mmCIF file of C-alpha atoms in Angstrom:
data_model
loop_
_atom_site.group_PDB
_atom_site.id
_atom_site.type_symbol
_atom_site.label_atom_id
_atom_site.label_comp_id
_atom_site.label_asym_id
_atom_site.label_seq_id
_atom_site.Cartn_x
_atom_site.Cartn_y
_atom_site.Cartn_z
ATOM 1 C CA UNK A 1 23.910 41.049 56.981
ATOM 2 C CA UNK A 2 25.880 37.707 57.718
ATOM 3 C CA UNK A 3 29.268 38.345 57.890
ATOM 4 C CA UNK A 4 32.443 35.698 57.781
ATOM 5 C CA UNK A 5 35.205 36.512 60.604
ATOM 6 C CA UNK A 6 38.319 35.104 60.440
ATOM 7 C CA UNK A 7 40.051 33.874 63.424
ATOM 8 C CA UNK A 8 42.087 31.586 65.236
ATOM 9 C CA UNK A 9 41.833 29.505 68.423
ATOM 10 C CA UNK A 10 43.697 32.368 70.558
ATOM 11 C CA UNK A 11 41.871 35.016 68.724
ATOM 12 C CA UNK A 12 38.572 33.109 70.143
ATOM 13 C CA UNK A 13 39.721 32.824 73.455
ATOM 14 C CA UNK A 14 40.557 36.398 73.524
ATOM 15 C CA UNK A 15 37.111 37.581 71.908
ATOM 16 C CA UNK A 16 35.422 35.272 74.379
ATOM 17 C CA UNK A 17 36.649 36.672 77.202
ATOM 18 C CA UNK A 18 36.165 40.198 75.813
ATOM 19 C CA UNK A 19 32.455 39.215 75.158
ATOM 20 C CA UNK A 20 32.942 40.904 71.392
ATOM 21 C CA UNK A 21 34.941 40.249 68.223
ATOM 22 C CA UNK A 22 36.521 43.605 67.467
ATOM 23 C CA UNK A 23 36.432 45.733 64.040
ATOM 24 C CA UNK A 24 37.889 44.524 61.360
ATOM 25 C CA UNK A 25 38.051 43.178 58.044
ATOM 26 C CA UNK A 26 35.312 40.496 57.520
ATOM 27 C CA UNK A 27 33.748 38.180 54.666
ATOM 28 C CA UNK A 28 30.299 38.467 53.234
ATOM 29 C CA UNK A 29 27.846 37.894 50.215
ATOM 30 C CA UNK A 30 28.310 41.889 49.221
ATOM 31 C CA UNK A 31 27.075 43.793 45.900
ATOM 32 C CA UNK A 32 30.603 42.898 44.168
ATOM 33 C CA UNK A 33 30.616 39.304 44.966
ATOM 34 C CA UNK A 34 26.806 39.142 43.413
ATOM 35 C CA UNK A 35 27.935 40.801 40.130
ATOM 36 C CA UNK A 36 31.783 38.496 40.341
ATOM 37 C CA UNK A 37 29.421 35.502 40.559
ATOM 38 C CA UNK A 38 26.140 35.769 38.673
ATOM 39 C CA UNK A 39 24.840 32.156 38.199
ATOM 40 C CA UNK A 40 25.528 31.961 41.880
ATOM 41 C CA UNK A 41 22.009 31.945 44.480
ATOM 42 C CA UNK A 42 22.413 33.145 48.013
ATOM 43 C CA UNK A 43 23.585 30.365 49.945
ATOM 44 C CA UNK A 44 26.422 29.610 47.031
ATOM 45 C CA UNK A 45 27.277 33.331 47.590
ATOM 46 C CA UNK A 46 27.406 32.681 51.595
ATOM 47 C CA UNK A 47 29.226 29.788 51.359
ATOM 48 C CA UNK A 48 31.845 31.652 48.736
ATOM 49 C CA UNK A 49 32.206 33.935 51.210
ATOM 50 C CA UNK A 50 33.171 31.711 54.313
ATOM 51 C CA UNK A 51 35.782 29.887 52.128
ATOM 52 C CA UNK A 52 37.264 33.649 51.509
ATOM 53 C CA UNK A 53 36.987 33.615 55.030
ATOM 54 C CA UNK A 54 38.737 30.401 55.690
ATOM 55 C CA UNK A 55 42.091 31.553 53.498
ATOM 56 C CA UNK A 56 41.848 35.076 55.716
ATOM 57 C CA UNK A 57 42.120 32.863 58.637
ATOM 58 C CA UNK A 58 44.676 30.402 57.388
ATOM 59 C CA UNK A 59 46.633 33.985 56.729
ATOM 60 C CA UNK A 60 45.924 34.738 60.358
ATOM 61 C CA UNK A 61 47.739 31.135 61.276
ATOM 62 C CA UNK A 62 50.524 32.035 59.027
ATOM 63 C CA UNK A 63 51.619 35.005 61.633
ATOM 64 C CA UNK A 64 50.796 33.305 64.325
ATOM 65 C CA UNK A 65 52.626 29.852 64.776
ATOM 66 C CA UNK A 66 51.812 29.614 68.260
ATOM 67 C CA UNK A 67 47.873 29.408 67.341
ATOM 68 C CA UNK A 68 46.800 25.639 66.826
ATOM 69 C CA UNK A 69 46.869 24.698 63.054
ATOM 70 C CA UNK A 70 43.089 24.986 62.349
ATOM 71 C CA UNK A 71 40.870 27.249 60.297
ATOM 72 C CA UNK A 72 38.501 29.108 62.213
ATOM 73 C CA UNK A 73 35.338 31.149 60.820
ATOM 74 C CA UNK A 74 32.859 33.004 62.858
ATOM 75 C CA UNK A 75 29.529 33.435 61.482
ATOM 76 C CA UNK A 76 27.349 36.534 62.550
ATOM 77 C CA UNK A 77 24.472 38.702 61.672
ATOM 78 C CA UNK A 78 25.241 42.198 62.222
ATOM 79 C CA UNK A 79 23.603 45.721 60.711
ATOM 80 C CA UNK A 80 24.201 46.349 57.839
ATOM 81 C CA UNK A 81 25.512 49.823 57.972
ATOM 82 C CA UNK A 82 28.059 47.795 60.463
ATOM 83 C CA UNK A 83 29.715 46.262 57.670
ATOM 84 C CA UNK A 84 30.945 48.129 54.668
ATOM 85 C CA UNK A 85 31.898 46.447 51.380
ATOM 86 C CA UNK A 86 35.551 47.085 50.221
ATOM 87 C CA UNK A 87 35.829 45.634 46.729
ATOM 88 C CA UNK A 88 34.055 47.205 43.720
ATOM 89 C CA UNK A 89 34.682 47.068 39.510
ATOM 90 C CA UNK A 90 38.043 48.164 38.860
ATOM 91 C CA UNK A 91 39.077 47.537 42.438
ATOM 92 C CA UNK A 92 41.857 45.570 44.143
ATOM 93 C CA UNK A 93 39.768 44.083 46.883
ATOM 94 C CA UNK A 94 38.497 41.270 46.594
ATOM 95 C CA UNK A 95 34.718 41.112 46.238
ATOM 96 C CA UNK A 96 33.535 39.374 49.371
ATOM 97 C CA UNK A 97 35.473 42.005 51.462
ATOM 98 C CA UNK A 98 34.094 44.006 54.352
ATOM 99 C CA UNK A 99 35.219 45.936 56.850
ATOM 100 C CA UNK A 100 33.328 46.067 60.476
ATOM 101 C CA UNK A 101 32.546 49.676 61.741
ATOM 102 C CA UNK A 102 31.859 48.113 65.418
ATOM 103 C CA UNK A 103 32.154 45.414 67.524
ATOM 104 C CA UNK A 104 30.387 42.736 67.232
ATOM 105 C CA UNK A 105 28.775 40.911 70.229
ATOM 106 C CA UNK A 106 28.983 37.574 70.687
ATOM 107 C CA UNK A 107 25.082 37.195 70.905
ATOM 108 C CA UNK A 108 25.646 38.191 67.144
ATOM 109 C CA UNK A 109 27.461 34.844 66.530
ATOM 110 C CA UNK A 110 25.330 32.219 65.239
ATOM 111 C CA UNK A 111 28.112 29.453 64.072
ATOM 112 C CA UNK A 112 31.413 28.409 64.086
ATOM 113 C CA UNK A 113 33.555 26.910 61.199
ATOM 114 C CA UNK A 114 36.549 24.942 61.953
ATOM 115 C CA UNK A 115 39.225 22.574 60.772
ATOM 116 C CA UNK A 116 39.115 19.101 62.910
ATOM 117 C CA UNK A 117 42.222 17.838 64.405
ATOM 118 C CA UNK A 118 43.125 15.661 61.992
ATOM 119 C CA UNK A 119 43.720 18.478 59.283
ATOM 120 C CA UNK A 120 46.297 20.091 61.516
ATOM 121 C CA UNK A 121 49.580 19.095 59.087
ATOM 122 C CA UNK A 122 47.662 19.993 55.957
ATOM 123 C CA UNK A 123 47.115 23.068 57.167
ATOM 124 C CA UNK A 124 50.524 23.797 59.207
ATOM 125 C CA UNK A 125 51.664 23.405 55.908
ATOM 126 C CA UNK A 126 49.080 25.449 54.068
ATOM 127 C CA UNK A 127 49.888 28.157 56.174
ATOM 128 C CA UNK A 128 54.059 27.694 55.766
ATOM 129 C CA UNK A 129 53.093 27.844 52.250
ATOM 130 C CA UNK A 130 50.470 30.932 51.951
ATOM 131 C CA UNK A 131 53.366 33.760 51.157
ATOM 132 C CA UNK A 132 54.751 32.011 48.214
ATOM 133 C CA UNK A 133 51.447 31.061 47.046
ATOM 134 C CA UNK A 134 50.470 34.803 47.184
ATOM 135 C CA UNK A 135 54.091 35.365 45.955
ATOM 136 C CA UNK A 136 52.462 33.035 42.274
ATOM 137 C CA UNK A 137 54.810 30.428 43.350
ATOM 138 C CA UNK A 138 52.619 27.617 41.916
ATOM 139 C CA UNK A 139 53.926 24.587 43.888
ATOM 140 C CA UNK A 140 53.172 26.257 46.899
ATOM 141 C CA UNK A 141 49.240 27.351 45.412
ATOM 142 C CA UNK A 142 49.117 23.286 45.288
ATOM 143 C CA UNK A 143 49.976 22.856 48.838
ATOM 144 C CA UNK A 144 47.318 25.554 50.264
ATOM 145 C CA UNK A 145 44.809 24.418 47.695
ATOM 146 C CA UNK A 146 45.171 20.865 49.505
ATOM 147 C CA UNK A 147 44.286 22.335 52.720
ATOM 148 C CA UNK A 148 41.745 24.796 51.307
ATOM 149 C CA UNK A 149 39.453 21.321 50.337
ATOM 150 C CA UNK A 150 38.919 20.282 53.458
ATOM 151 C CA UNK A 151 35.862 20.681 54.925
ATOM 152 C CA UNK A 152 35.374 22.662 58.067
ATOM 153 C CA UNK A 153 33.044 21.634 60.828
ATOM 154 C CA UNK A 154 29.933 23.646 61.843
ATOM 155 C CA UNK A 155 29.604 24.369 65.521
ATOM 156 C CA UNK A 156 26.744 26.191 67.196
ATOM 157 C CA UNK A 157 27.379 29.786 68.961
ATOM 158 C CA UNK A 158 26.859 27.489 72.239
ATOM 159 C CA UNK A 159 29.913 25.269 71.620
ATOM 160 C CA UNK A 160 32.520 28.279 71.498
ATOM 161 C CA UNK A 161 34.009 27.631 74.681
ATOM 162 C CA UNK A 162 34.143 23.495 74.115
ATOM 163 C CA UNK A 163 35.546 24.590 70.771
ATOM 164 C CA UNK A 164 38.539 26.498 72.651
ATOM 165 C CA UNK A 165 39.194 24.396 75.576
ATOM 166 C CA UNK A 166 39.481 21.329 73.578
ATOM 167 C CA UNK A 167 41.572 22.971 70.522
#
């Protein structure tokens, strides 16, 4: 199964030198997403998933305020008894939800998804913002929307340490 991992730039450094991202709540194309988006074929579902994956990590940003302003998404292929689906009908999860049983190894890490430097003040403020959004304040839903468009880069399992050192 290809899961989304939400991180930051410390969180990367930290599973790099580790050589494994811990367990943990993760994205992915589960049962519940399938039946939430029916007209939706498998890479739509994927790439619904990493954008679920990309708020989780702008969430992420909003505790840390150390961690560089950029969205970052880890892309890995694990077992799939290793990741367990959280949401279901009639459940408050949402439906890309998963939570990791184990570590996963970086050889499991096939891409990375990130923000590029110059989205750094959308998404400071995206991730100032994220509590009232959550909260329904609307004005604030505008401001993490705006950050939420922006594309995020694909990088290569090879390029995590070039992605750290030069974040």
């Amino acid at each position: 199964m290809r899961v989304y991992v939400p991180a930051t730039l410390p969180l990367l450094a930290a599973w790099l030198e580790a050589g494994e991202v811990p367990p943990g709540r993760a994205r992915a194309a589960t049962p519940a997403l399938r039946e939430w988006y029916v007209e939706g074929d498998d890479e739509e579902l994927e790439f619904s998933a990493l954008l679920d994956a990309a708020t989780d990590s702008l969430a992420l940003l909003a505790e840390d305020a150390a961690a560089p302003r950029r969205r970052l998404v880890l892309a890995a292929d694990v077992p799939d008894g290793d990741a367990r689906p959280l949401g279901g009908p009639g459940d408050d999860e949402p439906p890309s939800a998963v939570e990791l049983g184990a570590p996963v190894p970086l050889r499991a890490v096939v891409s990375a998804h990130c923000d590029e430097a110059a989205a750094e003040g959308a998404v400071r403020a995206a991730a100032e913002a994220l509590p009232a959004a959550r909260a329904g304040d609307e004005d604030a839903a505008f401001v993490v929307d705006g950050a939420e468009d922006g594309d995020l880069l694909w990088y290569d399992a090879a390029e995590l340490r070039d992605l750290v050192a030069g974040g």
